[in-house]
Amino acid sequence: MLTTAPRGTRDILSPEVEKWQYLEEKIRQHCHRYAYSEIRTPIFEHTELFQRSVGETTDIVQKEMYTFQDRGDRWLTLRPEATASTVRAYLENKLYAQPQPVKLYYIGPMFRYDRPQAGRYRQFYQFGIEVIGSQDPAVDAEVILLAVHLFADLGLRDLEVQLNSIGCPQCRRAYRQELRSYLQGHLEELCSDCRTRYEQNPLRVLDCKEERCRKVAGEAPALSSYLCQECREHFELVQGYLQSLDVKYQLNPNLVRGLDYYTKTVFEIVSRELGAQAAICGGGRYDGLVEECGGQPTPGIGFALGMERLLMALEKGGSKLPGRAPLDVFLVALGSRAQGAALKLLYQMRQQNLRADKDYLGRSLKAQMKYADKKEARYVVILGEDELERNVVLIREMATGEQEEVPLEEAVEKILAELGGVTDGR
Ligand code: HAM
């Protein structure tokens, strides 16, 4: 127990963590270009926020939340997603008083008590964006484009954008009745959860992962045929914009998404590289959510993508991602008298943005060279008692084995010149 992380959680270490840093940097670049600013919300929120927004009858709320009572008897939940938190923050911080729409993004851990498997964790990371305050269908297109653009930039191919419109509460009212009467004839074929869903929220049946329920859902009347005029026109405009942006998409009439707050446009981006957990990214409009959380009627739209799944898809697709960062310099200091001068030299190198390190275990020269090799150091600088006496160091280029003696005070400059001076920003 003491040495095992809880089921469904994991440590992210080098050289994997460098890939995460690379992805996060790319994500931030894209958000910057599309004029989104970052929001960091608490890891836990009042349980009621998720019950109200994600929906009482969803799998997330019914089965997957990490909910606890704190010492002050408050019911709190580790966030299973961040749209609800973003909307809460929008209201609490009066972001509605700022010029609209408000465009936000986040990268951070989410928590769902799900059955762990490849691409599915109990603590996982999402990158997500939310645009609150505009119902313009061009925003829907921008949100989808940002994801598609990011994936293209990362070299991710074999993706499919699946698109649907689930309309507004008005169109859904008529559809719900139609769906219920269809499902009534198939109750026997549904799983026990879906029989309850049939009573409480029949749309959820369309989202069930059970094979037999998917079969029934596949034949169900399509929600898109029940859209009111406004929702239909909105959806047509979204599609028109996507076409003019050359974003390829597939209409999927069964796409309803597993959260209750959605209205109108919903979409998922699935990777053919991934097996069971194919959905890398999912999102849609939530024009009723701000009001549901106590604000004025305010439209919103966004998506979230699973960072672990994105990495899996990139790796399966053969993308080259950065690995462990090598050392620029390993400083071999020999003898106790050289240690002080070595520390100073090391500090000077780091001031010049060189990635530099030294031995701290009193290793022999041979062992230090071996260590430098393991750390993929490009240069080794040797400072022994003899060098110290003569105020020089020995610089060795590891790839070629070439060695050169240079005055101590020129060592940093020499290495910088060899490296071309460009060492920052990695
Ligand atoms: P979601 O579809 O529940 O949507 O999650 C979005 C993405 O998070 C999924 O497509 C998947 O890549 C990843 N994900 C979900 N659960 C897990 C898990 N257990 N392990 C690993 N990855 C997972 C939302 O969360 C909405 N808040 C998206 C949104 C934002 N809609 C509007 N704005």
Tab-separated table of C-alpha atoms in Angstrom, residues 6 9 58 63 70 110 153 165 181 185 188 211 241 266 284-285 307 309 328 338 348 354 403-404 415:
chain	number	residue	atom	x	y	z
A	6	PRO	CA	-4.144	4.332	-5.762
A	9	THR	CA	-3.642	6.939	-10.827
A	58	THR	CA	-25.640	10.824	-15.762
A	63	LYS	CA	-21.356	6.342	-10.362
A	70	ASP	CA	-15.142	17.686	4.959
A	110	MET	CA	-9.950	15.531	-13.305
A	153	ASP	CA	0.069	20.784	-35.832
A	165	SER	CA	-27.063	18.816	-32.940
A	181	SER	CA	-42.492	5.257	-27.303
A	185	GLY	CA	-41.088	-1.682	-27.559
A	188	GLU	CA	-36.526	-6.190	-22.724
A	211	GLU	CA	-23.582	-3.527	-26.886
A	241	TYR	CA	-18.515	27.478	-41.607
A	266	VAL	CA	-22.218	18.481	-29.921
A	284	GLY	CA	-20.524	21.106	-27.413
A	285	ARG	CA	-22.835	23.993	-26.608
A	307	MET	CA	-4.159	14.369	-22.437
A	309	ARG	CA	-5.370	9.703	-24.901
A	328	ASP	CA	24.948	20.502	-21.954
A	338	ALA	CA	38.475	21.827	-6.734
A	348	GLN	CA	28.237	30.702	-14.052
A	354	LEU	CA	23.398	26.003	-19.853
A	403	GLN	CA	39.742	17.552	-25.760
A	404	GLU	CA	41.020	21.067	-25.338
A	415	ILE	CA	31.143	26.061	-24.431
